[in-house]
Every structure is written in structure tokens, then in C-alpha cells.
Coordinates of C-alpha atoms in Angstrom, one line a residue:
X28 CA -33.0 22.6 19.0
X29 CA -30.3 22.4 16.3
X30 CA -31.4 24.3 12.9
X31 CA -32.0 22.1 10.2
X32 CA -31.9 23.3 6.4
X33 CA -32.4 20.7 4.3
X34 CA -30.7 20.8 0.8
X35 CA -30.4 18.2 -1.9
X36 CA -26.8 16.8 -3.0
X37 CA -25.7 14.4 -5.6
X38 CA -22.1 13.5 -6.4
X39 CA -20.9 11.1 -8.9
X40 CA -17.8 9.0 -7.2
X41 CA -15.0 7.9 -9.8
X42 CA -14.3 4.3 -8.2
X43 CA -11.4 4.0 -10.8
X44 CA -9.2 6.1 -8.2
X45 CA -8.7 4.6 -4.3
X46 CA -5.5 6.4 -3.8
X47 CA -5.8 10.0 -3.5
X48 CA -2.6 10.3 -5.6
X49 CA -5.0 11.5 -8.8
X50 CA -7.5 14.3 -9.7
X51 CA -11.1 13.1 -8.5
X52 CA -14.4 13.7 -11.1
X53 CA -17.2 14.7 -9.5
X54 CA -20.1 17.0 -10.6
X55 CA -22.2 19.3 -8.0
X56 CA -25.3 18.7 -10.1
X57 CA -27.5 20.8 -7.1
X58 CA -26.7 22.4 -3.7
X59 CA -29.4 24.6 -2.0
X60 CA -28.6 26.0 1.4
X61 CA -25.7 27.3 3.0
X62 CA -25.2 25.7 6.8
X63 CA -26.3 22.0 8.1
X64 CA -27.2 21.7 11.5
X65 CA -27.7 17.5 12.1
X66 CA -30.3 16.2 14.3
X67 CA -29.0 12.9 15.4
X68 CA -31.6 10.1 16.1
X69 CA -30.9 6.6 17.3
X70 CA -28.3 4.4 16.9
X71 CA -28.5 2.1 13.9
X72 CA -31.1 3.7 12.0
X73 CA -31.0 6.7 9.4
X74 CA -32.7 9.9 11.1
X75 CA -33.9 12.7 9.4
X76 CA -31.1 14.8 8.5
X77 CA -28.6 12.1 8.7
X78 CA -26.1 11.3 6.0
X79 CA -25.4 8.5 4.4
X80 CA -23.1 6.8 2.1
X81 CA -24.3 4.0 0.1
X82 CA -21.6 0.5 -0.7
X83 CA -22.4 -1.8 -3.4
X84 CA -20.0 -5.1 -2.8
X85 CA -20.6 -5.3 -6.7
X86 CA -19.3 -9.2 -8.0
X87 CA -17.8 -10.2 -4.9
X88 CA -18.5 -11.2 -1.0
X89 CA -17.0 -8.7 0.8
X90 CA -15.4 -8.5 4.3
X91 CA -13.4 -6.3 6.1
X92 CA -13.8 -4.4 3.0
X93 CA -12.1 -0.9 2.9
X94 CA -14.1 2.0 1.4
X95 CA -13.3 5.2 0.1
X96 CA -14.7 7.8 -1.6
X97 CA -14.2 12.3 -2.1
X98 CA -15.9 14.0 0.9
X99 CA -16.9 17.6 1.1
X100 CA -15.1 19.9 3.4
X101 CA -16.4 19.6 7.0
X102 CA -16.9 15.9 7.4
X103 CA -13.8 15.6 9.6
X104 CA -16.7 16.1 12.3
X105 CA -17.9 12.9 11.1
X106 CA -16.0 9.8 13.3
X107 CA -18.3 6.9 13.1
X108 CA -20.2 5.4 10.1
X109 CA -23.3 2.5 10.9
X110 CA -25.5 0.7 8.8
X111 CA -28.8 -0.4 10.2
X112 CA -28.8 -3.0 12.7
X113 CA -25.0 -3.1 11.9
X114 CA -21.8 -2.1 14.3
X115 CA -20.9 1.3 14.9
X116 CA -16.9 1.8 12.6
X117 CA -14.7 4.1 13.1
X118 CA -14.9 6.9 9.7
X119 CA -11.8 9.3 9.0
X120 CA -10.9 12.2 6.8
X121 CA -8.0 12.3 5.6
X122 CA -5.7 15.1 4.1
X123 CA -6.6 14.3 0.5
X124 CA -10.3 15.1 1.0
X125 CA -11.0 11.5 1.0
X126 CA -13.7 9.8 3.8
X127 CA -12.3 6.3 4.7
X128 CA -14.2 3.1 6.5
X129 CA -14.2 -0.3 7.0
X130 CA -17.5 -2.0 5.9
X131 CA -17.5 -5.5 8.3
X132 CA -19.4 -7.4 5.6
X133 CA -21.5 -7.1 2.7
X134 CA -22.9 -9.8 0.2
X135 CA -21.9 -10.0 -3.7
X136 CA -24.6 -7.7 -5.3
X137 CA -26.0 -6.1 -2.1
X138 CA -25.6 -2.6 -1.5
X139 CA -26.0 -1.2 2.0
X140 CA -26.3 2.7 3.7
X141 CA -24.1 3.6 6.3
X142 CA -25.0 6.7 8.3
X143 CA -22.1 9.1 10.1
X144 CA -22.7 10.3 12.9
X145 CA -20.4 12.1 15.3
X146 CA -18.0 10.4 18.1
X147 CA -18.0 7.0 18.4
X148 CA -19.3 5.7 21.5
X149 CA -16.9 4.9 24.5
X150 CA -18.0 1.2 24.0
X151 CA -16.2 0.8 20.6
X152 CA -12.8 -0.2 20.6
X153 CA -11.0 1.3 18.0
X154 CA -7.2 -0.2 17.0
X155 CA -5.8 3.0 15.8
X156 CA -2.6 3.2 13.7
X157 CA -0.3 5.6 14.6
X158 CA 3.3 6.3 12.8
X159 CA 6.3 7.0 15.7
X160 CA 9.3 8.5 14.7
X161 CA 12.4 6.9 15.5
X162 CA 15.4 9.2 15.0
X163 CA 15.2 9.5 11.3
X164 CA 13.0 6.3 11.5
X165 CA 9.1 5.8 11.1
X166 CA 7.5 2.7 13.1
X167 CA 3.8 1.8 12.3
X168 CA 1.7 0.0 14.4
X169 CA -1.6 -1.0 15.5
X170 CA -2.3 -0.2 18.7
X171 CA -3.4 -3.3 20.8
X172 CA -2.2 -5.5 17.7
X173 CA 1.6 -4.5 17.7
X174 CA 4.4 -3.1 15.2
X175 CA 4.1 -4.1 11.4
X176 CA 7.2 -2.0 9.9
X177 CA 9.6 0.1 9.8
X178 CA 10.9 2.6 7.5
X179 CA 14.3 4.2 7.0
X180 CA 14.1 7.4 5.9
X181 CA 17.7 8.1 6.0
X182 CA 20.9 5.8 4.9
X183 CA 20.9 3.1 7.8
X184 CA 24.0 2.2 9.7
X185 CA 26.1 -0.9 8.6
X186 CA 25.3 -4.1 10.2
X187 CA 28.8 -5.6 9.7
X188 CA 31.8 -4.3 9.5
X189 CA 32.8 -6.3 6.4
X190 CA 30.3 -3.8 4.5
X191 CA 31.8 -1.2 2.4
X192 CA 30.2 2.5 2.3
X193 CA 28.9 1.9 -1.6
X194 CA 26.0 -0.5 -0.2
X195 CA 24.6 2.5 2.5
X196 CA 21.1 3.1 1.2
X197 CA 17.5 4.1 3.0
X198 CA 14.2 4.9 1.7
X199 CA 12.9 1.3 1.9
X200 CA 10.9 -0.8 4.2
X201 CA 11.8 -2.9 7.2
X202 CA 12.0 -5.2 9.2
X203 CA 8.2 -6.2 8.7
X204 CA 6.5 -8.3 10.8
X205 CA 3.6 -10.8 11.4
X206 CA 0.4 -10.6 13.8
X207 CA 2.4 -12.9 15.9
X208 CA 5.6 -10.5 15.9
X209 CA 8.1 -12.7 13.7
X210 CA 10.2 -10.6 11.4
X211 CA 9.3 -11.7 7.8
X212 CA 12.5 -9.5 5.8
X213 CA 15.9 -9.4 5.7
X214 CA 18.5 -6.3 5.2
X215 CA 21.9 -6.5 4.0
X216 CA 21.9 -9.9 3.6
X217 CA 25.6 -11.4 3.2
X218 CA 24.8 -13.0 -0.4
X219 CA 22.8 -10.0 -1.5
X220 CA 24.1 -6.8 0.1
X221 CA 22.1 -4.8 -2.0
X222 CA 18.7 -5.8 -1.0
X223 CA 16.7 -4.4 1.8
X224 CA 13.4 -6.1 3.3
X225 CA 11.2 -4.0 0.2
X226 CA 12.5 -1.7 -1.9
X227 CA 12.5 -0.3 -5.5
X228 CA 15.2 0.1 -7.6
X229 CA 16.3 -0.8 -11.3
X230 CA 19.6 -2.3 -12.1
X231 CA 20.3 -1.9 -16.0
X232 CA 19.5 1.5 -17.2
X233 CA 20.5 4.1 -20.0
X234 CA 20.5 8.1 -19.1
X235 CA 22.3 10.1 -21.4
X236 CA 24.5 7.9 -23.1
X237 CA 25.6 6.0 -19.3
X238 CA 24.7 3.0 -17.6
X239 CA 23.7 4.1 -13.9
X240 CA 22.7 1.0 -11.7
X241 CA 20.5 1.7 -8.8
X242 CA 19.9 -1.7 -7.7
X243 CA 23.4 -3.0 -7.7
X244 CA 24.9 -0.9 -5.0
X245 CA 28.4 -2.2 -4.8
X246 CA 28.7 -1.2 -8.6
X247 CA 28.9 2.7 -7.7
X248 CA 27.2 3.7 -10.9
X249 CA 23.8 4.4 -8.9
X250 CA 22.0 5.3 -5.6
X251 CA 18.5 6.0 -4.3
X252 CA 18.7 8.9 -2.0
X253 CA 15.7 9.9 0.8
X254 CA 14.8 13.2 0.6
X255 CA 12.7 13.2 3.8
X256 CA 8.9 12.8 5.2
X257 CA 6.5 15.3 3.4
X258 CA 3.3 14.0 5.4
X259 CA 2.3 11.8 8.2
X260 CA -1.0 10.4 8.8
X261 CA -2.4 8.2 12.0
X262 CA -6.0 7.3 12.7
X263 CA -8.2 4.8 13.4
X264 CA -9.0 3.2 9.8
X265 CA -5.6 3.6 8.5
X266 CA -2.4 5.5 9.2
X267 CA 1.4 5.8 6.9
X268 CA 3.3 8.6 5.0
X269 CA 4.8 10.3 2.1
X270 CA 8.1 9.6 1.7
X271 CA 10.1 11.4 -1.4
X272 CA 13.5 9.8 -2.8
X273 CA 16.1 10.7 -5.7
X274 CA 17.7 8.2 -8.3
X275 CA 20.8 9.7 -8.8
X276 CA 23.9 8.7 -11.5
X277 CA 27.0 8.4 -9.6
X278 CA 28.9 7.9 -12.8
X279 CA 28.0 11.3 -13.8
X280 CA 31.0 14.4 -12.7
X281 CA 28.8 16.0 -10.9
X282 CA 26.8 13.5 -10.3
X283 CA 23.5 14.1 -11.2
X284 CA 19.7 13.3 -10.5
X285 CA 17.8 10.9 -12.6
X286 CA 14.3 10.5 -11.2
X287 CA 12.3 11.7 -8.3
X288 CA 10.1 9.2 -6.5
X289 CA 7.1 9.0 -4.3
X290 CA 6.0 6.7 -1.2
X291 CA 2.9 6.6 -0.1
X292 CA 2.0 3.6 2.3
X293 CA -1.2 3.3 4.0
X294 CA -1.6 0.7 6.7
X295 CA -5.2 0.1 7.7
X296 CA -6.3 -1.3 10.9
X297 CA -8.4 -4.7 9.9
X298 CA -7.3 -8.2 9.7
X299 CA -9.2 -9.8 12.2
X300 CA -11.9 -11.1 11.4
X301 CA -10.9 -14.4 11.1
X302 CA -7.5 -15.4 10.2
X303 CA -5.8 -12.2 11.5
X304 CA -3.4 -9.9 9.1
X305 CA -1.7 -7.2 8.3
X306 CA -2.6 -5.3 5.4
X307 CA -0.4 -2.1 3.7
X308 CA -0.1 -0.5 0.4
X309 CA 2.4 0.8 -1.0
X310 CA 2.0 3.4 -4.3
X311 CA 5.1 5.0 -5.7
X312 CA 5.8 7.4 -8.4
X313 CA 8.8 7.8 -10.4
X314 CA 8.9 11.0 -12.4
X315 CA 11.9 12.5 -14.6
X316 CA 14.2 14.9 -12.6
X317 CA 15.2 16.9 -15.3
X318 CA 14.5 17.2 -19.5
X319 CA 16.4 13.5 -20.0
X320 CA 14.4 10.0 -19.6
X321 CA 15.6 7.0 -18.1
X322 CA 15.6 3.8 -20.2
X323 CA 15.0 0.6 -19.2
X324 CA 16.1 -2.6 -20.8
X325 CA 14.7 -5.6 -20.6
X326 CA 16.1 -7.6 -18.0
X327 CA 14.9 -10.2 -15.6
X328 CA 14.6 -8.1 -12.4
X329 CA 14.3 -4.8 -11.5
X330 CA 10.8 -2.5 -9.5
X331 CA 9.7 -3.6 -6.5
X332 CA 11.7 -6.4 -4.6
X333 CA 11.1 -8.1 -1.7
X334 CA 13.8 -10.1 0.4
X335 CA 12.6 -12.8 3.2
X336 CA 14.0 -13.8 6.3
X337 CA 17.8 -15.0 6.5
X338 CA 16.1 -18.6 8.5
X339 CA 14.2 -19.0 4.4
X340 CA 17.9 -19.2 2.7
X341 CA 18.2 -22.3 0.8
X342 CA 16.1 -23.8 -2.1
X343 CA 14.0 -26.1 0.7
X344 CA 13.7 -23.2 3.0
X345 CA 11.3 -20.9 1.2
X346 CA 8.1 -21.9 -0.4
X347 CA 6.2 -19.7 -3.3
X348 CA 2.7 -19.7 -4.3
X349 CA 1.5 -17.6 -7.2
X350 CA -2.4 -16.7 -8.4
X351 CA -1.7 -19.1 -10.7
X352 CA -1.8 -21.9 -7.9
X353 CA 1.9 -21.9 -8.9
X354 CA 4.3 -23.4 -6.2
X355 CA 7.6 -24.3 -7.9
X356 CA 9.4 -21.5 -7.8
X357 CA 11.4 -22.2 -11.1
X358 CA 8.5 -22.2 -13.3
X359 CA 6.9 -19.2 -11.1
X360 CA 9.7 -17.3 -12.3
X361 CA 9.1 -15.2 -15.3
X362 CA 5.4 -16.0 -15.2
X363 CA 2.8 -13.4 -15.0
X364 CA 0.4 -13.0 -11.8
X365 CA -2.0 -11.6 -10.3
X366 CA -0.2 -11.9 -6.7
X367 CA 2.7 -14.3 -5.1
X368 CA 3.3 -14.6 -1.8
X369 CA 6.5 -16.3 -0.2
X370 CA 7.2 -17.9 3.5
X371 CA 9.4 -20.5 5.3
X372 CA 9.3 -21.2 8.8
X373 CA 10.3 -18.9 11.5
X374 CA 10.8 -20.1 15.1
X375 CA 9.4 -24.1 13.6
X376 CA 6.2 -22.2 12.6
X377 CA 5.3 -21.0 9.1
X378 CA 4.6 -17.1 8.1
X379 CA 4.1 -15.2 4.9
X380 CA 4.3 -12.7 2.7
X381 CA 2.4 -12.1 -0.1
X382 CA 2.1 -8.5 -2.4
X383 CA -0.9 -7.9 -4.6
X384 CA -0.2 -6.0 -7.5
X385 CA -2.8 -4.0 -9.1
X386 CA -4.4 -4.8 -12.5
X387 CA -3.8 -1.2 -13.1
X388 CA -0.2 -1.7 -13.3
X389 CA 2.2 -1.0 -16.5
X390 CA 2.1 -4.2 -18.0
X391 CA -0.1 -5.9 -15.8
X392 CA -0.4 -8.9 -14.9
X393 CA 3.4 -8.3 -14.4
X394 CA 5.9 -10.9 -14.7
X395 CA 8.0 -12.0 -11.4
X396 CA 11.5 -12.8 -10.7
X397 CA 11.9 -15.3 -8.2
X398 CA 15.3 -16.6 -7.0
X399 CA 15.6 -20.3 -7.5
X400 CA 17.7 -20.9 -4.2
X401 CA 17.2 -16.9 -2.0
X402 CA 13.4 -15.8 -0.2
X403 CA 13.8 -13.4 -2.9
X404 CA 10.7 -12.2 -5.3
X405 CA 10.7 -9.1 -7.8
X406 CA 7.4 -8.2 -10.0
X407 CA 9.5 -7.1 -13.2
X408 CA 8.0 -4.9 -15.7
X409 CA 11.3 -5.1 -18.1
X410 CA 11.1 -8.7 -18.2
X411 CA 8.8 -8.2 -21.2
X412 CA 10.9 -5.5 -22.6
X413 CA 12.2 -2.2 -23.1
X414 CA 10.1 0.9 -21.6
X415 CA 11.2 4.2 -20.6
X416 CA 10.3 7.3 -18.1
X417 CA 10.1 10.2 -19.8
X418 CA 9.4 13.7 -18.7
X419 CA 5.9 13.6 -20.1
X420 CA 5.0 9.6 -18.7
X421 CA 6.0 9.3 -15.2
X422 CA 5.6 5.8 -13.7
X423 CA 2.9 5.2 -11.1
X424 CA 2.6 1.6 -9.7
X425 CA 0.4 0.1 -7.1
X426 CA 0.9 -2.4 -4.3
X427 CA -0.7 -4.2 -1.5
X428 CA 1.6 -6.0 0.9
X429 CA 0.1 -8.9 3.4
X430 CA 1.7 -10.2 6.4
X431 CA 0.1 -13.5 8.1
X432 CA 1.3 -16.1 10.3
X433 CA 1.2 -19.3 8.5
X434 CA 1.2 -20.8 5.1
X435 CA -0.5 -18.7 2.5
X436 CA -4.4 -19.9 1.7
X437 CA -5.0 -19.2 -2.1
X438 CA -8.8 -18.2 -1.7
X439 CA -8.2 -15.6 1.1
X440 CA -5.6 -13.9 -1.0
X441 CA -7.6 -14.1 -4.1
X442 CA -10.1 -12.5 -1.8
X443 CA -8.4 -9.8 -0.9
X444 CA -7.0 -9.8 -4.6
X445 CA -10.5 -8.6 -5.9
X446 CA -11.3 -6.1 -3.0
X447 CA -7.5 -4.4 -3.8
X448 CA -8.6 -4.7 -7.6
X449 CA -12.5 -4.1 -7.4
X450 CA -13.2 -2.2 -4.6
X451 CA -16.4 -1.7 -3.4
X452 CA -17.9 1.5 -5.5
X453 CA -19.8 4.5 -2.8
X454 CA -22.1 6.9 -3.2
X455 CA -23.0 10.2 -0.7
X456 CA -27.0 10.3 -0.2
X457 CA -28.2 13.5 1.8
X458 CA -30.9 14.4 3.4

């Protein structure tokens, strides 16, 4: 018989912070013991000496809901998480010292246990993401779902001949594609060379008296450089990387870096029960490379931009929606929200995008760009002025990227809206 020592544990879980990209508060009020041998008892119920951690959906119906909370060290022998009477899920540890499931469903207000356990049983089917590398590519997928995107970690070949040098650029996302395998972005599009499926750039800028544009390739003032891959993940809740990229001032002798930047995407395997998705998100960091800031006018695009399929070209061809119930994309543009997705028909059937932005954003809700005749949308902190990134105030933003076949439904994406916004908050209980 395993030995048992039974200690008592209580943590306080900051639900501010879902990411991992920030210092976690929690308080070791009392530990007593030093080793934990678990006696597992049935299925479905919590035995003595299981642990448990407990979800409260808080002010909204949840489902497929993604939980996350610290961990101690040693819970990576933890792979399964089950509430009573309630489906065994796969649980994972990741590098950050973060513990990571799926609740299936939960009811505003209610707060449920679910109990880990060790290896999930042979009878779960588990769609694990996994990240493959390419050459200097990374391709994440679902495994028994398909491929959802593609990242270019190093300047990508030229698609046409007709391209000059100036516009080579990597360190950006795509193609990305729906459940149904259409591919939703475009790259090097012949009216916009300097868009790339999505990808994060800003075009009018002041650094030390010049005017560097990073968005605007073909100006040769500016470039984003990747630096390379600093960590992979793959498991069975969610799987992605850390990617790390330079902004650097071409019209500088030497030239000379500007900013570093941080990706980190996490795709997590859900999005099927019911309509069936694909879910990522995408955090980056942009800190100063050196003693100068970087200003940053205001203008009407600039951040994060996303560009749709070539087939959505053409005022009729694309169609926007915003959280605002917004669908003419002239008066969606400059208007704050919440989220906006965009889709057109591919193959004479609809599919979407749509990016959440989170209400933890500078400036949020931030105002959008979208192109009045190009599948084009941009959220655009600078449209409501002037901000810089100094040395002491990097910039940290936070996005959630959805990719579904059809047109968008407003109450699903406000849906997932709130659980991107207002996660459900967890708690450890022990034994």
C-alpha cells in the first residue's frame, strides 16, 4: 500500500493573469509534510487523498471553457482531471508552472471540483496538438482535426518574381485555415505587398530624430527581423511557441535595433462541441532594444493586422461584423470593439475570421482599421493618439484568433469574448 501523509495546502490563484508571461501571487499560508503518496479510488468521485481543483464559471455559462491556474512542482504526473459524474480531460503542465484543462461545461454561478488523477484511460481520445517543424517553418495542428497555421520563422521566399528584396519579411503567421481546411489569409498580396496573413508592425514612427517604417516594407526605412524559436510546446490541451523578433531602423548607418518582440501563441485543442473551431492566442511583447523609445503617432493603422483570402478582394467580397453588431465596414472603421471578425466565401461556401482583443489591452476597447474595398482589418491603438515604448513601459498586448467555417454568429463570439476576458477563476483543494 502506497504511504499516505496527509498535509493541508491553501493557495490563493491571481485569475488577473492566464498567460504565464507575468509573475504569479500566491501565498503558502501552511504546508505540513514532506512526500505525497496518492491512493486513487474510483473513477468520477473524489477519494481520500485525491486532489482537486475547484472552477467557478462566475457570470457566465461556460463551455469548452479553458482553465488555468499556478501548480506546484510535481504535478506533471498529473494527466487527467474529472469532476463527479463528469468525463475524464486530458490536464497538462506546462513549462511556466501552469496546470491547464478544458472544463466541458459549467453553469453561470456554479462552481464544480475536478479531481487529477494519473493516465488517462485508453478509452479517452485525446486530439493533441503538436507543433512540426518545417525547414525554418512551424506547422500546428490537431491531430485527428487537421493543420490550423503556419509560422515563418525566417524571411520567406518570394512568390513572384515581380517582388523586389525590400518586401522579404518572416516572423508572422500563415496561411491559417478553417476546420474544413480552406485557407482564410493571404501573403504578399499584389495590392498590399507588405501584408502577411497576421502580423504586427507599425508604419509611422519617430526614433532618434528618424522616421523608420516597419509596416511599409517597400519604403526601406524599416524591417521586422526573426530571431529564432526560444521554446516549443505540444500536448493534449494546448500546444504553440515562443518566437523572438527585432524592429530594426534601416535608415540608420549602421542600422540599428529599435525594439525586441515576443510571440507567444497557444493553440488549444477544443472547438467541437457544437459548431466546430479553431481557437489560438496570440500575446506579444514589444520592449526597447536599447536606452531610446520608439514613438508612435497617431495614425489610422498600425499593431496587429490581419489580411484575408485573395477570393474576399473587392468591396462585395468580404463581409465585417463587429461586437457592436456592426456590419458596414465603413462605419466599422475607426470604431472601438470588443472583437470583429471578417469572411467571404471560399470554394461558394462562407468562412471566418474573427480576433478577440482583450479588455486588458492599451487603450482598450481599441479602435479598428478596416479597409473599405481589401479583407483587410487592423485593431489600432494610435488611432486615438500618440503613445510611446519606452525602456521603462514595454508594450504587452493580448489576442485570441478564431477560425470557423461559415458566417460569423454574434452570440458564440460574444461567448467566447467573455471566457477570453473573464475566465473561469480556480482554486487547488488538498487533501
Amino acid at each position: 500500500m502506497a504511504d499516505v501523509v496527509i498535509f493541508r495546502l491553501t493557495v490563493r490563484v491571481d485569475p488577473v493573469d492566464e498567460w504565464g508571461m507575468h509573475p504569479f501571487s500566491c501565498r503558502w499560508l501552511s504546508v505540513l509534510g514532506l512526500s505525497l503518496g496518492l491512493v486513487w479510488g474510483p473513477v468520477g468521485r473524489g477519494a481520500p487523498g485525491e486532489i482537486g481543483v475547484s472552477v467557478s464559471a462566475g457570470a457566465f455559462d461556460r463551455r469548452e471553457a479553458i482553465v488555468s491556474l499556478e501548480v506546484p512542482q510535481g504535478w506533471a504526473a498529473f494527466t487527467q482531471a474529472q469532476a463527479p459524474n463528469g468525463p475524464a480531460v486530458p490536464f497538462q503542465v506546462g513549462a511556466d508552472g501552469r496546470g491547464w484543462f478544458v472544463a466541458p461545461k459549467l453553469a453561470k454561478g456554479a462552481t464544480e471540483t475536478f479531481y487529477l488523477k494519473g493516465a488517462l484511460p485508453s478509452s479517452v481520445a485525446t486530439n493533441r496538438v503538436t507543433v512540426e517543424r518545417r525547414n525554418m517553418d512551424l506547422a500546428l495542428a490537431i491531430t485527428g482535426r487537421g493543420e490550423v497555421c503556419v509560422y515563418r520563422a525566417a524571411p520567406t521566399p518570394l512568390p513572384r518574381a515581380d517582388i523586389k528584396a525590400v518586401f522579404q519579411r518572416g516572423g508572422y503567421l500563415h496561411p491559417l485555415f478553417s476546420p474544413s481546411g480552406k485557407t482564410l489569409t493571404d501573403d504578399y498580396p499584389a495590392n498590399h505587398l507588405h501584408h502577411h496573413g497576421v502580423w504586427v508592425a507599425w508604419p509611422r514612427t519617430e526614433f532618434e530624430a528618424r522616421q523608420p517604417n516597419f509596416w511599409e516594407m517597400g519604403v526601406g526605412t524599416g524591417t521586422v527581423l526573426p530571431l529564432g524559436i526560444a521554446e516549443v510546446t505540444e500536448g493534449p490541451v494546448w500546444g504553440g511557441f515562443v518566437a523572438r523578433h527585432r524592429f530594426v531602423d534601416l535608415s540608420a548607418s549602421p542600422p540599428k535595433p529599435v525594439l525586441n518582440e515576443t510571440w507567444l501563441v497557444r493553440l488549444y485543442s477544443l472547438g467541437q462541441a457544437g459548431r466546430a473551431y479553431y481557437l489560438f492566442d496570440l500575446t506579444f511583447t514589444q520592449s526597447c532594444a536599447g536606452l531610446s523609445p520608439l514613438k508612435l503617432p497617431e495614425y489610422r493603422y498600425g499593431g496587429l493586422g490581419v489580411r484575408g483570402n485573395w477570393a474576399w478582394n473587392g468591396r462585395d467580397n468580404a463581409s465585417f461584423l463587429t461586437s457592436e453588431g456592426e456590419t458596414d465596414r465603413v462605419k466599422g472603421n475607426t470604431s472601438r470593439s470588443r472583437w470583429c471578425a471578417m469572411s467571404g466565401n471560399l470554394d461558394g461556401q462562407p468562412a471566418s475570421i474573427a480576433v478577440l482583443s482583450h479588455p486588458g489591452n492599451f487603450r482598450a476597447p481599441q479602435p479598428m482599421r478596416l479597409h473599405p474595398d481589401e479583407p483587410f482589418l487592423c485593431f489600432a491603438p494610435t488611432q486615438a493618439g500618440e503613445f510611446s515604448i519606452t525602456p521603462a513601459e514595454p508594450l504587452v498586448a493580448h489576442y485570441r484568433l478564431v477560425l470557423f467555417d461559415g458566417p460569423p454568429d454574434r452570440a458564440e463570439l460574444d461567448r467566447l469574448w467573455n471566457d477570453f476576458a473573464f475566465p473561469p477563476t480556480a482554486t487547488i483543494s488538498m487533501p
